Coordinates of C-alpha atoms and ligand atoms in Angstrom, one line a residue:
M4 CA 104.2 118.2 71.4
A5 CA 107.9 118.8 72.3
S6 CA 111.1 117.4 70.6
V7 CA 113.0 117.2 73.8
L8 CA 111.5 115.6 76.8
V9 CA 112.7 115.4 80.3
A10 CA 110.8 113.2 82.8
S11 CA 111.6 113.1 86.5
N12 CA 109.8 112.2 89.9
R13 CA 110.3 116.0 91.3
G14 CA 110.0 118.6 88.8
P15 CA 111.4 122.0 88.6
V16 CA 108.6 123.7 90.1
S17 CA 106.1 122.9 93.3
Y18 CA 103.2 124.7 94.9
V19 CA 102.4 125.4 98.3
L20 CA 98.7 125.9 99.3
G21 CA 98.2 128.7 101.5
D22 CA 95.3 128.9 104.3
D23 CA 93.5 131.4 102.1
G24 CA 93.6 129.1 99.1
S25 CA 96.4 130.8 97.2
L26 CA 99.0 128.9 95.4
D27 CA 102.6 129.8 95.9
A28 CA 105.1 128.4 93.3
R29 CA 108.7 127.7 94.3
R30 CA 111.1 127.1 91.9
G31 CA 114.0 124.7 92.4
G32 CA 117.6 124.8 91.1
G33 CA 119.9 121.8 90.3
G34 CA 121.9 120.3 87.3
L35 CA 118.6 119.3 85.3
V36 CA 117.2 122.8 85.7
S37 CA 120.4 124.4 84.3
G38 CA 120.9 121.5 81.7
L39 CA 117.6 121.8 80.1
S40 CA 117.9 125.6 79.9
A41 CA 120.2 124.9 76.8
V42 CA 117.1 123.8 74.8
S43 CA 114.8 126.5 73.1
A44 CA 111.6 126.8 75.2
Q45 CA 109.1 126.0 72.6
D46 CA 110.8 122.5 72.0
R47 CA 111.0 121.3 75.4
L48 CA 108.6 119.5 77.9
W49 CA 109.3 118.5 81.6
V50 CA 107.0 115.7 82.6
C51 CA 107.1 115.3 86.4
A52 CA 104.9 114.0 89.4
A53 CA 102.4 116.1 91.6
L54 CA 104.2 115.5 94.9
G55 CA 101.9 117.1 97.5
E56 CA 98.5 118.5 98.0
G57 CA 99.7 122.2 96.6
D58 CA 100.8 120.5 93.2
R59 CA 97.5 118.5 93.2
E60 CA 95.5 121.6 93.5
A61 CA 97.5 123.3 90.7
V62 CA 96.8 120.4 88.4
R63 CA 93.3 120.5 89.3
R64 CA 93.1 124.4 88.7
G65 CA 95.1 124.3 85.7
V66 CA 97.8 126.6 86.9
G67 CA 101.1 125.7 85.6
E68 CA 104.5 126.8 84.1
P69 CA 104.9 126.6 80.4
G70 CA 106.9 123.6 79.5
V71 CA 106.2 121.7 82.7
R72 CA 103.4 118.9 82.7
M73 CA 102.6 117.7 86.1
L74 CA 100.7 114.4 86.5
D75 CA 98.3 113.7 89.3
I76 CA 98.8 110.4 90.5
D77 CA 96.4 108.8 92.9
P78 CA 98.0 109.8 96.3
E79 CA 97.9 106.4 97.6
A80 CA 99.4 104.8 94.8
Y81 CA 102.0 107.4 94.5
A82 CA 103.2 107.0 98.3
D83 CA 103.5 103.2 97.7
A84 CA 105.7 104.0 94.6
Y85 CA 107.8 106.9 96.0
N86 CA 108.2 105.9 99.5
G87 CA 107.4 102.0 99.3
I88 CA 109.5 101.1 96.3
A89 CA 111.8 104.0 95.0
N90 CA 113.2 105.2 98.5
S91 CA 112.6 102.0 100.6
V92 CA 113.9 99.4 98.0
L93 CA 115.5 100.8 95.1
W94 CA 117.6 103.4 96.9
F95 CA 118.6 100.6 99.5
L96 CA 119.8 98.4 96.7
H97 CA 121.6 100.8 94.7
H98 CA 123.4 102.2 97.9
H99 CA 124.1 98.8 99.7
L100 CA 122.2 100.0 102.7
Y101 CA 120.1 96.9 104.1
D102 CA 120.6 95.7 107.6
I103 CA 120.7 92.3 106.3
P104 CA 119.9 90.5 109.3
R105 CA 116.4 91.9 109.1
E106 CA 116.0 93.3 105.7
P107 CA 114.8 93.2 102.9
V108 CA 111.5 91.2 102.8
F109 CA 109.8 90.6 99.7
D110 CA 106.4 89.8 100.6
A111 CA 102.7 90.2 99.3
E112 CA 102.9 93.8 100.5
F113 CA 105.8 94.4 98.5
R114 CA 104.4 93.0 95.4
R115 CA 101.2 95.3 95.9
R116 CA 103.5 98.3 95.9
W117 CA 105.4 97.1 93.1
E118 CA 102.2 97.1 91.1
S119 CA 101.9 100.9 92.1
Y120 CA 105.3 101.5 91.1
R121 CA 104.5 100.1 87.9
S122 CA 101.2 102.0 87.3
Y123 CA 103.0 105.1 88.5
N124 CA 105.8 104.5 85.8
R125 CA 102.9 103.8 83.3
A126 CA 101.4 107.1 84.1
F127 CA 105.0 108.8 82.9
A128 CA 105.3 106.6 79.8
E129 CA 101.8 107.5 78.6
A130 CA 102.1 111.1 79.2
L131 CA 105.5 111.1 77.3
A132 CA 104.1 109.1 74.3
A133 CA 101.2 111.6 74.2
E134 CA 103.5 114.7 74.1
A135 CA 106.4 113.6 72.1
D136 CA 107.0 114.5 68.4
G137 CA 107.9 111.8 66.0
G138 CA 111.5 110.9 66.8
A139 CA 111.7 113.1 69.7
A140 CA 114.6 112.7 72.4
V141 CA 113.3 111.5 75.8
L142 CA 115.7 111.7 78.7
V143 CA 114.2 109.7 81.9
Q144 CA 115.8 110.4 85.2
D145 CA 116.8 108.1 88.2
Y146 CA 115.6 105.0 90.0
H147 CA 112.0 106.5 90.4
L148 CA 111.2 106.1 86.5
A149 CA 113.4 102.7 86.2
L150 CA 110.7 100.9 84.1
V151 CA 109.6 104.1 81.9
P152 CA 112.2 103.4 79.0
G153 CA 110.6 100.0 78.4
Q154 CA 107.1 100.9 78.8
L155 CA 107.4 103.9 76.8
R156 CA 109.4 102.1 73.6
A157 CA 106.4 99.6 73.6
L158 CA 104.0 102.5 73.2
R159 CA 106.4 104.7 70.7
P160 CA 109.2 102.7 69.1
D161 CA 109.9 106.0 67.0
L162 CA 111.5 107.7 70.0
R163 CA 115.1 108.0 71.1
I164 CA 115.1 107.2 74.8
A165 CA 117.8 107.9 77.3
H166 CA 117.8 107.1 81.1
F167 CA 120.5 108.7 83.5
S168 CA 121.0 107.6 87.3
H169 CA 121.7 110.2 89.8
T170 CA 122.5 107.3 92.1
P171 CA 124.9 104.7 92.2
W172 CA 124.0 101.1 90.7
A173 CA 123.8 98.1 92.9
S174 CA 126.2 95.6 92.7
P175 CA 125.2 92.1 90.9
E176 CA 125.1 90.5 94.5
Y177 CA 122.7 93.2 95.8
L178 CA 120.4 93.2 92.9
R179 CA 120.2 89.6 92.9
M180 CA 118.2 90.0 96.4
L181 CA 115.2 91.1 94.5
P182 CA 112.7 88.1 93.4
Q183 CA 113.9 87.0 90.2
D184 CA 110.9 88.3 87.9
I185 CA 111.1 91.7 89.6
R186 CA 114.9 91.8 89.0
E187 CA 114.2 91.1 85.4
E188 CA 111.2 93.7 85.1
L189 CA 113.6 96.3 86.4
L190 CA 116.4 95.3 83.7
W191 CA 113.9 95.4 80.7
G192 CA 112.6 98.2 82.0
M193 CA 116.0 100.1 81.9
L194 CA 117.1 98.4 78.5
G195 CA 114.1 99.7 76.7
A196 CA 116.4 103.0 76.5
D197 CA 118.9 103.5 73.7
E198 CA 121.2 104.6 76.1
L199 CA 122.0 104.7 79.8
G200 CA 124.0 107.3 81.7
F201 CA 125.8 107.2 85.0
H202 CA 127.8 109.6 86.8
T203 CA 131.0 107.4 86.9
W204 CA 132.2 104.7 84.9
G205 CA 132.1 102.6 88.2
W206 CA 128.3 102.7 88.3
A207 CA 128.0 102.2 84.6
S208 CA 130.2 99.2 84.9
S209 CA 128.0 97.8 87.8
F210 CA 125.0 97.9 85.5
I211 CA 126.8 96.0 82.6
D212 CA 127.6 93.4 85.4
C213 CA 123.9 93.2 86.5
A214 CA 122.5 93.0 83.1
S215 CA 122.6 89.5 82.6
V216 CA 119.2 87.9 81.9
D217 CA 118.2 84.5 80.5
G218 CA 114.4 84.5 80.8
A219 CA 111.1 84.1 79.7
D220 CA 111.2 87.6 78.2
G221 CA 114.4 87.4 76.5
T222 CA 118.2 87.5 77.0
A223 CA 120.7 90.3 77.9
R224 CA 124.2 90.2 78.2
G225 CA 126.6 93.0 79.1
V226 CA 129.3 93.9 76.5
R227 CA 132.6 95.6 76.8
R228 CA 134.8 96.4 73.7
S229 CA 138.6 96.9 74.5
G230 CA 139.6 100.0 72.5
D231 CA 136.2 101.0 71.3
P232 CA 134.1 103.7 73.1
W233 CA 131.0 101.3 72.8
H234 CA 129.9 99.4 76.1
G235 CA 126.7 98.2 77.1
V236 CA 124.1 95.5 76.9
E237 CA 123.1 93.2 73.8
H238 CA 119.4 92.1 74.2
R239 CA 116.9 90.0 72.3
G240 CA 113.5 90.2 73.3
R241 CA 110.5 87.7 73.3
G242 CA 110.0 88.8 69.7
G243 CA 113.8 87.8 68.7
T244 CA 114.8 91.2 67.7
K245 CA 118.4 92.0 68.6
R246 CA 118.9 95.4 70.3
H247 CA 121.6 97.1 72.1
T248 CA 121.8 99.9 74.7
R249 CA 124.8 101.6 75.1
V250 CA 126.1 102.4 78.6
R251 CA 128.0 105.4 79.4
A252 CA 129.4 107.8 82.1
Y253 CA 128.4 111.5 81.8
P254 CA 130.3 113.0 85.2
L255 CA 128.0 116.1 86.2
G256 CA 129.5 119.0 87.2
V257 CA 129.1 122.6 88.9
D258 CA 128.5 125.7 86.8
G259 CA 131.5 127.7 89.0
E260 CA 130.4 131.1 87.5
E261 CA 127.0 130.9 88.5
L262 CA 127.8 129.3 92.0
R263 CA 130.1 132.1 92.7
R264 CA 127.7 134.6 91.9
L265 CA 125.4 132.8 94.3
A266 CA 127.6 132.9 96.8
Y267 CA 128.6 136.4 97.1
R268 CA 125.1 137.8 97.3
P269 CA 124.5 140.2 100.2
E270 CA 122.1 137.7 102.1
V271 CA 125.1 135.0 102.1
D272 CA 127.6 137.9 103.4
E273 CA 125.1 138.4 106.3
K274 CA 125.2 134.5 107.1
L275 CA 128.9 134.6 106.9
A276 CA 129.4 137.2 109.3
A277 CA 127.0 135.4 111.8
L278 CA 129.1 132.3 111.2
R279 CA 132.1 134.3 111.7
T280 CA 130.9 135.5 115.2
E281 CA 129.7 131.9 116.1
T282 CA 133.2 130.5 115.2
G283 CA 135.1 132.9 116.9
G284 CA 137.9 132.7 114.2
R285 CA 138.7 129.2 114.8
K286 CA 139.4 126.7 112.1
T287 CA 136.3 125.1 110.5
I288 CA 135.4 121.6 109.3
V289 CA 132.3 122.0 106.9
R290 CA 129.9 119.4 105.8
V291 CA 126.6 120.0 104.3
D292 CA 124.3 116.9 103.4
R293 CA 120.7 116.0 103.1
T294 CA 120.3 113.6 106.0
E295 CA 120.3 110.7 103.5
L296 CA 121.3 107.5 105.0
S297 CA 124.0 107.0 102.8
K298 CA 125.8 110.4 103.8
N299 CA 127.8 108.7 106.7
I300 CA 127.0 111.7 109.1
L301 CA 127.3 109.4 112.2
R302 CA 130.7 108.1 111.4
G303 CA 131.9 111.7 110.4
L304 CA 130.8 113.0 113.9
H305 CA 132.6 109.9 115.4
A306 CA 135.7 110.7 113.3
Y307 CA 135.4 114.3 114.5
R308 CA 135.2 112.9 118.4
E309 CA 138.2 110.7 117.9
L310 CA 140.2 113.9 116.4
L311 CA 139.2 115.9 119.5
T312 CA 140.6 112.7 121.7
T313 CA 143.7 111.8 119.8
H314 CA 144.7 115.2 118.9
P315 CA 143.7 117.6 121.9
E316 CA 145.7 120.4 120.6
W317 CA 142.7 121.0 118.3
R318 CA 140.3 121.4 121.4
D319 CA 138.9 124.8 121.4
G320 CA 140.7 125.6 117.8
V321 CA 138.2 124.3 115.6
V322 CA 134.4 124.1 114.9
H323 CA 132.6 121.5 113.0
L324 CA 129.6 123.1 111.2
A325 CA 127.4 120.4 109.9
S326 CA 124.4 120.9 108.1
A327 CA 122.1 118.1 107.8
Y328 CA 118.7 118.9 106.2
P329 CA 115.8 116.8 106.8
S330 CA 115.1 114.5 104.0
R331 CA 112.3 111.8 103.5
Q332 CA 110.9 112.3 106.8
D333 CA 107.6 110.2 105.8
L334 CA 110.3 107.0 106.5
E335 CA 110.9 106.0 109.9
S336 CA 114.5 105.2 109.3
Y337 CA 115.1 108.4 108.2
R338 CA 113.5 110.0 111.0
A339 CA 115.4 107.9 113.3
Y340 CA 118.6 108.7 111.6
T341 CA 118.1 112.4 111.7
A342 CA 117.6 112.0 115.7
A343 CA 120.7 110.0 116.0
V344 CA 122.7 113.0 114.3
T345 CA 121.5 115.4 116.5
E346 CA 122.0 113.3 119.7
L347 CA 125.6 112.5 118.8
A348 CA 126.3 116.3 118.3
D349 CA 125.2 117.1 121.6
E350 CA 126.9 114.3 123.0
I351 CA 130.2 115.7 121.6
N352 CA 129.2 119.1 122.8
A353 CA 128.7 117.7 126.2
D354 CA 131.8 116.0 126.6
F355 CA 134.1 118.5 124.9
G356 CA 132.4 121.9 125.0
T357 CA 133.3 124.9 127.4
A358 CA 131.7 128.0 128.2
A359 CA 133.7 129.7 125.3
W360 CA 133.5 126.7 122.8
Q361 CA 130.9 124.3 121.0
P362 CA 132.7 121.9 119.1
V363 CA 129.9 121.2 116.8
L364 CA 127.2 123.4 115.4
V365 CA 124.5 121.2 113.6
S366 CA 121.9 123.1 111.6
V367 CA 119.0 121.0 110.4
E368 CA 117.3 123.9 108.3
D369 CA 117.5 123.6 104.4
D370 CA 119.1 127.4 104.4
F371 CA 121.4 127.5 101.0
P372 CA 122.6 130.8 101.8
R373 CA 123.9 129.6 105.2
S374 CA 125.5 126.5 103.5
L375 CA 127.3 128.8 100.8
A376 CA 128.6 131.0 103.4
A377 CA 129.9 127.6 105.2
Y378 CA 131.6 126.7 101.9
R379 CA 133.3 130.4 101.8
M380 CA 134.7 130.0 105.3
A381 CA 135.7 126.4 105.1
D382 CA 139.2 124.9 106.0
V383 CA 138.5 121.8 105.6
A384 CA 135.4 119.9 103.8
L385 CA 134.2 116.8 104.9
V386 CA 132.5 114.5 102.5
N387 CA 132.5 110.7 103.4
P388 CA 129.5 109.0 102.0
V389 CA 129.4 105.2 102.2
R390 CA 128.0 105.3 98.7
D391 CA 126.9 108.1 96.5
G392 CA 126.1 108.7 92.8
M393 CA 128.5 111.6 92.6
N394 CA 127.9 114.2 95.6
L395 CA 128.1 117.7 94.2
V396 CA 129.0 119.1 97.6
A397 CA 132.5 117.7 97.0
K398 CA 132.8 119.9 93.9
E399 CA 130.9 122.9 95.2
I400 CA 132.9 123.5 98.3
P401 CA 136.3 124.0 96.5
V402 CA 134.9 126.3 93.9
V403 CA 133.3 128.7 96.4
S404 CA 136.0 128.6 99.4
E405 CA 137.6 131.9 99.6
A406 CA 141.1 130.9 101.3
G407 CA 141.2 127.5 99.8
C408 CA 139.9 124.2 101.7
A409 CA 141.4 120.9 102.1
L410 CA 139.0 118.2 101.0
V411 CA 138.5 115.0 102.9
L412 CA 136.9 112.6 100.6
S413 CA 135.7 109.1 100.7
T414 CA 135.9 106.3 98.2
G415 CA 132.4 106.3 98.1
A416 CA 131.5 109.2 96.6
G417 CA 131.4 108.8 92.7
A418 CA 133.2 112.4 92.9
H419 CA 136.2 110.4 94.0
E420 CA 137.0 109.3 90.5
E421 CA 137.7 113.0 89.2
L422 CA 138.9 114.6 92.4
K423 CA 141.0 111.9 94.2
D424 CA 144.4 113.3 93.3
D425 CA 144.1 116.5 95.1
A426 CA 141.5 115.3 97.8
L427 CA 142.7 113.3 101.2
T428 CA 141.2 109.9 100.6
V429 CA 139.4 108.3 103.2
N430 CA 137.5 104.5 103.7
P431 CA 133.9 105.8 104.8
F432 CA 133.9 103.0 107.3
D433 CA 137.5 103.8 108.9
V434 CA 136.7 106.5 111.6
T435 CA 140.4 106.4 112.8
E436 CA 141.7 107.1 109.3
T437 CA 138.9 109.8 109.1
A438 CA 140.2 111.3 112.0
E439 CA 144.0 111.3 111.0
A440 CA 142.8 112.8 107.5
L441 CA 141.1 115.8 109.6
H442 CA 144.2 116.3 111.4
R443 CA 146.4 116.3 108.2
A444 CA 143.7 118.6 106.4
L445 CA 143.7 121.2 109.5
S446 CA 147.4 121.1 109.6
M447 CA 147.9 121.5 105.6
P448 CA 150.2 124.5 104.9
P449 CA 148.3 127.4 103.2
A450 CA 150.2 127.2 100.0
E451 CA 149.4 123.6 99.5
R452 CA 145.8 123.9 100.3
A453 CA 145.3 126.7 97.9
D454 CA 147.1 124.8 95.3
R455 CA 144.9 121.7 95.6
T456 CA 141.8 123.6 95.5
K457 CA 142.5 125.4 92.7
R458 CA 142.9 121.9 91.0
L459 CA 140.0 120.7 92.7
A460 CA 137.9 123.7 91.4
A461 CA 139.0 123.2 87.7
A462 CA 138.0 119.4 87.8
A463 CA 134.7 120.2 89.5
T464 CA 133.7 122.8 86.7
A465 CA 135.1 120.5 83.9
L466 CA 131.4 119.3 82.7
P467 CA 128.9 122.0 83.9
P468 CA 125.2 121.2 83.6
Q469 CA 124.1 122.5 80.3
R470 CA 127.4 120.6 78.6
W471 CA 126.4 117.5 80.7
F472 CA 122.9 117.8 79.2
L473 CA 123.7 118.5 75.8
N474 CA 126.3 115.7 75.7
Q475 CA 123.6 113.3 76.4
L476 CA 121.1 114.9 73.9
E477 CA 123.8 114.9 71.0
A478 CA 124.5 111.1 71.8
L479 CA 121.0 110.5 71.4
E480 CA 120.5 112.6 68.7
G481 CA 123.4 110.8 66.8
L482 CA 121.6 107.4 66.8
E483 CA 119.8 106.0 63.9
P484 CA 116.2 106.5 64.0
Ligands
LIG514 C1 119.0 112.2 95.8 C2 119.4 111.6 94.5 C3 118.9 111.8 93.4 C4 117.4 111.8 93.7 C5 117.0 112.7 94.7 C6 115.6 112.5 95.0 O1 119.6 113.5 96.0 O2 121.0 111.7 94.5 O3 119.4 111.1 92.7 O4 116.8 112.5 92.4 O5 117.7 112.1 95.7 O6 115.1 113.1 96.2 P1 113.7 113.6 96.7 O7 114.0 114.5 97.7 O8 113.1 114.0 95.6 O9 113.4 112.0 97.2

């Protein structure tokens, strides 16, 4: 039993099954891992899904980490919920990614997958209900588990429940594309929480705008009180009981000390030396992303090509280091996107490259030490998502960069709310504006660059993961039981 519980699809550890039957544990990092470490080990529990065969085998063998409970959900139901709904529907809605003439299509197949999504959420709600002490705090993460707060409240009304979205939240027009009963189920699921957290006030506000329901299961309406920190949604369920859900922004930042420690390890020094040789002392434009469709890597490459065309003085004077780790390769649209990134980079290299100079270096490996080395040597950081919950890369690069870097940042990144004063702002769809911003960034005097970087790094480290997590926990603990 635990008094602080976290639930997320991907857990802090995963297992790889070797050919000889051995299980190798891999521990992940990230904000939540470091946030939860602020709570004493005997009080906390992390509930997550078994993602692959290695994890399932670990559950069967009873292998595990203390404080982590992995749920072995039927693989087909899991694939429907994770790929079929979370990544193909909810992700697309929250990031406004649909190619509207073709998608979305909500048919019988969608309904079948939604059933799986519901039962996958239920498996989490049941596990949490079984493991939580009376009055425990439960912090549910992300769009994978949007129904958990409502399901859990029905099972255990004594718990204090929060949900945090690491993504944007859809605009009301986008969310209205969902069939009405499904949209309402999604909202009621979220409204089971006492508190809903988002990275920015913009995303929190979108949720409040969406949360207007007048249906068979009850009514809900968003409330904003001027001069009062309480904003949220008032609702009344079928039983008639009035409740409210507070909606707030908790902008996650980075742990500067820890990041610098990681960035100055010998293995990063080695990668840095190799990158310096590859770039031959030229200026660098650095970007690091998982190849998610929301990251806008293609328009970033188009902007770089336009820079080399309209400002030929940069030819042979700059190298674009683009790390694009493969992500969600089970989905055709992601595979096609990853291939398109590599093709466009190859085209730019073929059109502009010379025997001595390769304009773009793309790396598709998930190589964190190499990314840290690129952060250290970045003259310019390019972060131009179309829509992104926060984008921690925008915060990490200024913290690690050695000589200061100019940050070209799109309005689509949640981080833009906090970093806009010292970044060069671009509209993510405006390739010409992005090319001009790259030119300005490359031409920025070193003293101005260093000053801006100092202020960016201070803003980036303002709410490190432990504080971010504790603030949410304290808000829950301050609630009437
Ligand atoms: C992105 C989002 C996170 C989400 C993660 C899931 O990074 O910003 O909110 O948790 O994707 O990624 P996965 O690889 O587990 O599908």
